[in-house]
PDB file of C-alpha atoms and ligand atoms in Angstrom:
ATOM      1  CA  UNK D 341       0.000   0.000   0.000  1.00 94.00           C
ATOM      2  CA  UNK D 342       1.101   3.543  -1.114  1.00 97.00           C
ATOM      3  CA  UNK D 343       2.391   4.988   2.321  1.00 98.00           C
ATOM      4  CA  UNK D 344       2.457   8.940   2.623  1.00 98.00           C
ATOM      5  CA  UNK D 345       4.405  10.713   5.516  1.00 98.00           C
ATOM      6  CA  UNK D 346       2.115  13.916   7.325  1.00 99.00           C
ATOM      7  CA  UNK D 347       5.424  15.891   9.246  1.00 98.00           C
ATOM      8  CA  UNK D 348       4.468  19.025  11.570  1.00 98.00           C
ATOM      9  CA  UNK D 349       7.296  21.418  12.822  1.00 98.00           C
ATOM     10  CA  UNK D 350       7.972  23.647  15.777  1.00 98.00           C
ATOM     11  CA  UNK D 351       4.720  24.482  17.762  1.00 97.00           C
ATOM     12  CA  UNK D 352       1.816  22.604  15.913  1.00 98.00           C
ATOM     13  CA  UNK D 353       1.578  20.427  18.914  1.00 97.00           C
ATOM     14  CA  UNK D 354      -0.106  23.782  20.819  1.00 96.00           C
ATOM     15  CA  UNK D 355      -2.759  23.496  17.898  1.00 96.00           C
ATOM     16  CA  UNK D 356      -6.782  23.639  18.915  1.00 94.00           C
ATOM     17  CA  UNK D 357      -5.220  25.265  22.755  1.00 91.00           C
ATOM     18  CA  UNK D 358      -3.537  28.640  21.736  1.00 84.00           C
ATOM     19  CA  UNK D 359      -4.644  31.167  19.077  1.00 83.00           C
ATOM     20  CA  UNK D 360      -7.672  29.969  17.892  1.00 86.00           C
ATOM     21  CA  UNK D 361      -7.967  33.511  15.943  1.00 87.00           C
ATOM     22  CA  UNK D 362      -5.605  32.499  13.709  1.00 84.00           C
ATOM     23  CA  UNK D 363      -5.115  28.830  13.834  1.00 87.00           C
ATOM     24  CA  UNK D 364      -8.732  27.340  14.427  1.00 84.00           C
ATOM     25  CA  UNK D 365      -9.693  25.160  17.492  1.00 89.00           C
ATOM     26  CA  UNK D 366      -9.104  21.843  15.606  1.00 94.00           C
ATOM     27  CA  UNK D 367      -5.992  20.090  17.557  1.00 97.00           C
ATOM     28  CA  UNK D 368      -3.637  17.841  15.636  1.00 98.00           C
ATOM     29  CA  UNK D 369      -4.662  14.913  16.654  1.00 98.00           C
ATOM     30  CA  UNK D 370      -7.918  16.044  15.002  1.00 97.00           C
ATOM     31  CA  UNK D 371      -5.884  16.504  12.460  1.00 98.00           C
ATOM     32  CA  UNK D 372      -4.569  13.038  12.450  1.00 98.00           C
ATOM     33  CA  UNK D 373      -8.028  11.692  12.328  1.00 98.00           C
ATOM     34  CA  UNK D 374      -9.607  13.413   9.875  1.00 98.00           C
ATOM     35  CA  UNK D 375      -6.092  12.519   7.693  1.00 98.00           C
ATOM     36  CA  UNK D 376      -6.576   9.185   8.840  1.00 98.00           C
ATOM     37  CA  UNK D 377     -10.250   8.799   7.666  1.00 98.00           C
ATOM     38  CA  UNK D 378      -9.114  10.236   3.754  1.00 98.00           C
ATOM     39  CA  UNK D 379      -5.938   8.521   3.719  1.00 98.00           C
ATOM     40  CA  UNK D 380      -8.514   5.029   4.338  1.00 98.00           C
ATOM     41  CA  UNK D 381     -10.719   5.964   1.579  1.00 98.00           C
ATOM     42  CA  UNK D 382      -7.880   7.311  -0.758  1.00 98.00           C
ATOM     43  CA  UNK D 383      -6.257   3.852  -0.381  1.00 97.00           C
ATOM     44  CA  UNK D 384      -3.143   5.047   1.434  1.00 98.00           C
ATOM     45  CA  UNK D 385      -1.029   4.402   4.699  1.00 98.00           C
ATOM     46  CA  UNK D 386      -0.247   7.424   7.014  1.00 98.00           C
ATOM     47  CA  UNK D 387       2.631   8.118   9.487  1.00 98.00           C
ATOM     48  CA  UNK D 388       1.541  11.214  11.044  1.00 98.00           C
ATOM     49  CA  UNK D 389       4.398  12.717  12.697  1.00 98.00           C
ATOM     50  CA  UNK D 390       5.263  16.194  14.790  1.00 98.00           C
ATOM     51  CA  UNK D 391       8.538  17.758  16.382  1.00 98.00           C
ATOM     52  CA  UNK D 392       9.652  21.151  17.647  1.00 98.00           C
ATOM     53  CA  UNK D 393      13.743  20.370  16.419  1.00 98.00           C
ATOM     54  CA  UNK D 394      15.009  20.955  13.079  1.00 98.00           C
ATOM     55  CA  UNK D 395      17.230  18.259  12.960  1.00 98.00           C
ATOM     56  CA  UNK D 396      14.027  15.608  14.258  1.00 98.00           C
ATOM     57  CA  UNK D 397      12.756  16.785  11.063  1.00 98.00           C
ATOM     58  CA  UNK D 398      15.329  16.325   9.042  1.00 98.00           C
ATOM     59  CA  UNK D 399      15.800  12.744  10.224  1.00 98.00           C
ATOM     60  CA  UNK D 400      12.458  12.279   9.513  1.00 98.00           C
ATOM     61  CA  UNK D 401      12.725  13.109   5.869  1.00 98.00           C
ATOM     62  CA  UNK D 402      15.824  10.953   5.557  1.00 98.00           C
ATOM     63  CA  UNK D 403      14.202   8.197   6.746  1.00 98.00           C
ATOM     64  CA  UNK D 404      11.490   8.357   5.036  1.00 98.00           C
ATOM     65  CA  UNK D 405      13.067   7.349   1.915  1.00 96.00           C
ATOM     66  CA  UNK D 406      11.971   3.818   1.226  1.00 93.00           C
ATOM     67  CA  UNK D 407       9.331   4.212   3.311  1.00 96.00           C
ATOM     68  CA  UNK D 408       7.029   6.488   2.605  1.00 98.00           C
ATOM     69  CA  UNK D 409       6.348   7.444  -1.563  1.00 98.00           C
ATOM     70  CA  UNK D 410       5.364  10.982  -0.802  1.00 98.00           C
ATOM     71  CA  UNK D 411       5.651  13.529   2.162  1.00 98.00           C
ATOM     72  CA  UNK D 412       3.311  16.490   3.394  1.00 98.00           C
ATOM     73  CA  UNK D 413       4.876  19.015   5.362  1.00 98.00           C
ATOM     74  CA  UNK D 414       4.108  21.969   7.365  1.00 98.00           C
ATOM     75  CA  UNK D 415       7.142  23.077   8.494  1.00 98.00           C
ATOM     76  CA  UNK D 416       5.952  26.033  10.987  1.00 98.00           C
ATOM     77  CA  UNK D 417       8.579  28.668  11.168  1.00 98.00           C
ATOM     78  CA  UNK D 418      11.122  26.355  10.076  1.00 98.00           C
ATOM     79  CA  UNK D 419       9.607  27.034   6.208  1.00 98.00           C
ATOM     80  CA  UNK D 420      10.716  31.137   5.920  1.00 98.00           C
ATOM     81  CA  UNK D 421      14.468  29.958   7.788  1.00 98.00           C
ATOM     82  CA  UNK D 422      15.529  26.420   6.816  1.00 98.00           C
ATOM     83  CA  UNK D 423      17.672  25.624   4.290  1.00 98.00           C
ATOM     84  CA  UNK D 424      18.470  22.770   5.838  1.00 98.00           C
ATOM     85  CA  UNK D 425      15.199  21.664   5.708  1.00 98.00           C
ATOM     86  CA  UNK D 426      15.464  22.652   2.018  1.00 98.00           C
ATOM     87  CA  UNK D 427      17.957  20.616   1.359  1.00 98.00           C
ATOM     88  CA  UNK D 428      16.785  17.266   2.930  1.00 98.00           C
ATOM     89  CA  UNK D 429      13.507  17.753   0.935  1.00 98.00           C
ATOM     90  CA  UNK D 430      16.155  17.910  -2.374  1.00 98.00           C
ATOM     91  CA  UNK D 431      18.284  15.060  -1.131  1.00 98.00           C
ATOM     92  CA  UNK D 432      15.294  12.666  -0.872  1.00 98.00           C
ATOM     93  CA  UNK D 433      13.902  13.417  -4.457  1.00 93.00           C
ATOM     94  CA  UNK D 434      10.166  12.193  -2.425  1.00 98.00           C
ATOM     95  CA  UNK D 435       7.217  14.238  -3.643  1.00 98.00           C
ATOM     96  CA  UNK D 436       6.241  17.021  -1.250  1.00 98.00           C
ATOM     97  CA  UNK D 437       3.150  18.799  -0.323  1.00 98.00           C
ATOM     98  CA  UNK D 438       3.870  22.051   1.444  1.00 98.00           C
ATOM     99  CA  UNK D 439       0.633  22.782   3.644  1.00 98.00           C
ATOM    100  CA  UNK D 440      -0.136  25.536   6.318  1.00 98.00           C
ATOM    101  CA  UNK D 441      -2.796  26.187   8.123  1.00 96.00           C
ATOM    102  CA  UNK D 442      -3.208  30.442   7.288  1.00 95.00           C
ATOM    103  CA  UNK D 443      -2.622  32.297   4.596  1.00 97.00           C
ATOM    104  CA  UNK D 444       0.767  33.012   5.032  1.00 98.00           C
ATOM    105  CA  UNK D 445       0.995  35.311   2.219  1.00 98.00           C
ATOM    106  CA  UNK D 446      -1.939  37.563   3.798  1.00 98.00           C
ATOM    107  CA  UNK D 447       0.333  37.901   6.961  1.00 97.00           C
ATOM    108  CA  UNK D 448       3.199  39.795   8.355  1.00 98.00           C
ATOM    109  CA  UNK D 449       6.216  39.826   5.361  1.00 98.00           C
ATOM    110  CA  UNK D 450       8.388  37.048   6.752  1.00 98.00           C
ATOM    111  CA  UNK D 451       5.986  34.770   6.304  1.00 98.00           C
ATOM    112  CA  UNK D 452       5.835  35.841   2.510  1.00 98.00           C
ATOM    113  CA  UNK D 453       8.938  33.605   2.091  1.00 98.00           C
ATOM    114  CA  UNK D 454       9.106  29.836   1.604  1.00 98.00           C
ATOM    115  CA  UNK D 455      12.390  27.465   1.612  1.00 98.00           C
ATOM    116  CA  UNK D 456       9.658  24.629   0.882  1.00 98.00           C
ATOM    117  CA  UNK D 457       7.888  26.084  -1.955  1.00 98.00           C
ATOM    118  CA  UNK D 458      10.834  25.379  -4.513  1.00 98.00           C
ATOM    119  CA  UNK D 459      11.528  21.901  -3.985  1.00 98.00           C
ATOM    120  CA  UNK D 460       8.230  21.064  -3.321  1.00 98.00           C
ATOM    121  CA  UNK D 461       5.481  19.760  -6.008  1.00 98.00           C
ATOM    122  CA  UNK D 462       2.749  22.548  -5.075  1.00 98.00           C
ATOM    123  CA  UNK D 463       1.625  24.589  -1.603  1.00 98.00           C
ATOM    124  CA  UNK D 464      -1.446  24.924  -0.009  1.00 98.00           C
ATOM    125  CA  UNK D 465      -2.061  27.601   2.405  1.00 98.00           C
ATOM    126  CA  UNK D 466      -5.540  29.143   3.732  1.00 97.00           C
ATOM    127  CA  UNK D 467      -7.838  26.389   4.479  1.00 96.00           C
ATOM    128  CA  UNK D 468      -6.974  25.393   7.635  1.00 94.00           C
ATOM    129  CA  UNK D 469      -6.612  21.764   8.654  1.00 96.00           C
ATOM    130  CA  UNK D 470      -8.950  21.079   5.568  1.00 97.00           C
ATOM    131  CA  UNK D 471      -5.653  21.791   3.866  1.00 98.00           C
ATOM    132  CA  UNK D 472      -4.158  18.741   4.752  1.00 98.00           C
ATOM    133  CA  UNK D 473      -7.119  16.622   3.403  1.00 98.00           C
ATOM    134  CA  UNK D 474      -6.645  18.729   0.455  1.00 98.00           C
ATOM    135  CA  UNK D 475      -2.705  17.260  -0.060  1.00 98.00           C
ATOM    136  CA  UNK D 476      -3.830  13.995   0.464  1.00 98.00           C
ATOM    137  CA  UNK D 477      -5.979  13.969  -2.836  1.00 98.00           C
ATOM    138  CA  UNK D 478      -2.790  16.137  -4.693  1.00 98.00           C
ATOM    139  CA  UNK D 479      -0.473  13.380  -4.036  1.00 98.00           C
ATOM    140  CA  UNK D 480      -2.962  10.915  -4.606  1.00 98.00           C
ATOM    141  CA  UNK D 481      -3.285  13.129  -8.039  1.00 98.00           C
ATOM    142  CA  UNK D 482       0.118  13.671  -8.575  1.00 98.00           C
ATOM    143  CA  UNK D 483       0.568   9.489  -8.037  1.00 97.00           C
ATOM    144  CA  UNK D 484      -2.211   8.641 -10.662  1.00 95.00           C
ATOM    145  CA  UNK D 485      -0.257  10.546 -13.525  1.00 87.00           C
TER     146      UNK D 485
HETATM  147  O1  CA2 Q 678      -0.110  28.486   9.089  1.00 50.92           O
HETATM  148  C1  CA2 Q 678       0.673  27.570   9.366  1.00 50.92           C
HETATM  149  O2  CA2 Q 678       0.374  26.389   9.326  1.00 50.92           O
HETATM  150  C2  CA2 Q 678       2.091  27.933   9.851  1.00 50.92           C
HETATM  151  O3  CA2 Q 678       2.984  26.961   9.339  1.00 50.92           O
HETATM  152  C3  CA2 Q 678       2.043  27.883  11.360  1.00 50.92           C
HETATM  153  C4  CA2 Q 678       3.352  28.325  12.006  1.00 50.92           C
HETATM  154  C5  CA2 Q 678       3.780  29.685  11.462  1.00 50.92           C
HETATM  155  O4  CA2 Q 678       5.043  30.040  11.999  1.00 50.92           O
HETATM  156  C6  CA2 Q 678       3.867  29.673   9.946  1.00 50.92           C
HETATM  157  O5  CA2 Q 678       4.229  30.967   9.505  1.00 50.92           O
HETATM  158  C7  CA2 Q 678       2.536  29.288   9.348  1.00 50.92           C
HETATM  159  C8  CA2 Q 678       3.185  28.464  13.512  1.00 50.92           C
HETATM  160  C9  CA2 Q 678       2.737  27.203  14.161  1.00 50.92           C
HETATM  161  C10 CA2 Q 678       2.349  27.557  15.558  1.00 50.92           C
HETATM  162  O6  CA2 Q 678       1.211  26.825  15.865  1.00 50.92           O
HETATM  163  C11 CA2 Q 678       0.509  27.222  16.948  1.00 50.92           C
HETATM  164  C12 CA2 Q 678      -0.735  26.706  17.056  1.00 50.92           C
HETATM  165  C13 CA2 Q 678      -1.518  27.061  18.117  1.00 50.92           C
HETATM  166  C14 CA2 Q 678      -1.042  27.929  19.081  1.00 50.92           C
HETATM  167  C15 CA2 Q 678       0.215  28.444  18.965  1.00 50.92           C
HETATM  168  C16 CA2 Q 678       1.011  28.079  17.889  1.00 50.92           C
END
């Protein structure tokens, strides 16, 4: 079975109990279930994953090489600073589904940039944790081309 990789950086494990102004009150491991219930009907495995350390994530990436056939990533923060996050996305030639949670290009200017955006297949932004449903169904897309 097609396995797909869900990765959340630094802070997303506050989701649903902080800032519900900007984030919504949906908690990631609502998250996980509603990815959970599409992944089922989409015909994929999940690992649904979530660290506050760079270099977790990075591992992460690595090892999901021959593991998983495609990644989704919200990468917090860690998107507008890492290029070593950048790079392990480019090292593992996976697919890659850059999602977050706001509109990052409607907010303040540093959010504007992306390290993710250019080595990944597409981004979605906006649409709250809908967005991650949303990737689900573009790599299921991107798979049946
Ligand atoms: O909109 C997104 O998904 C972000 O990746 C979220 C990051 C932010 O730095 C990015 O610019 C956009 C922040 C994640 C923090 O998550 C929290 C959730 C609830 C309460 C506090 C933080």
């Amino acid at each position: 079975m097609t396995s797909i990789l869900i990765l959340n950086g630094p802070n997303l494990n506050l989701l649903g109990t902080r800032q519900p102004a900007v984030y919504g009150s949906t908690t990631l491991a609502d998250v996980e279930a509603m990815c959970r219930t599409h992944a089922d009907t989409l015909g994929f495995a999940l690992g649904f994953e979530q660290s506050n350390h760079e270099g977790v994530l990075i591992d992460l990436i690595h090892a999901a090489k021959g593991t998983h056939a495609g990644i989704i990533l919200n990468a917090g923060a860690y998107t507008h600073t890492s290029m070593a996050l950048m790079d392990a996305i480019s090292s593992v030639e996976l697919p890659v589904v850059e999602v977050h949670l706001s509109n990052i290009h409607a907010r303040e200017a540093f959010r504007h940039k992306s390290y993710i955006a250019p080595v990944a297949l597409g981004q979605i932004c906006g649409f709250g944790a809908q967005g991650y449903v949303m990737a689900l169904d573009a790599l299921k897309g991107h798979f049946a081309k």
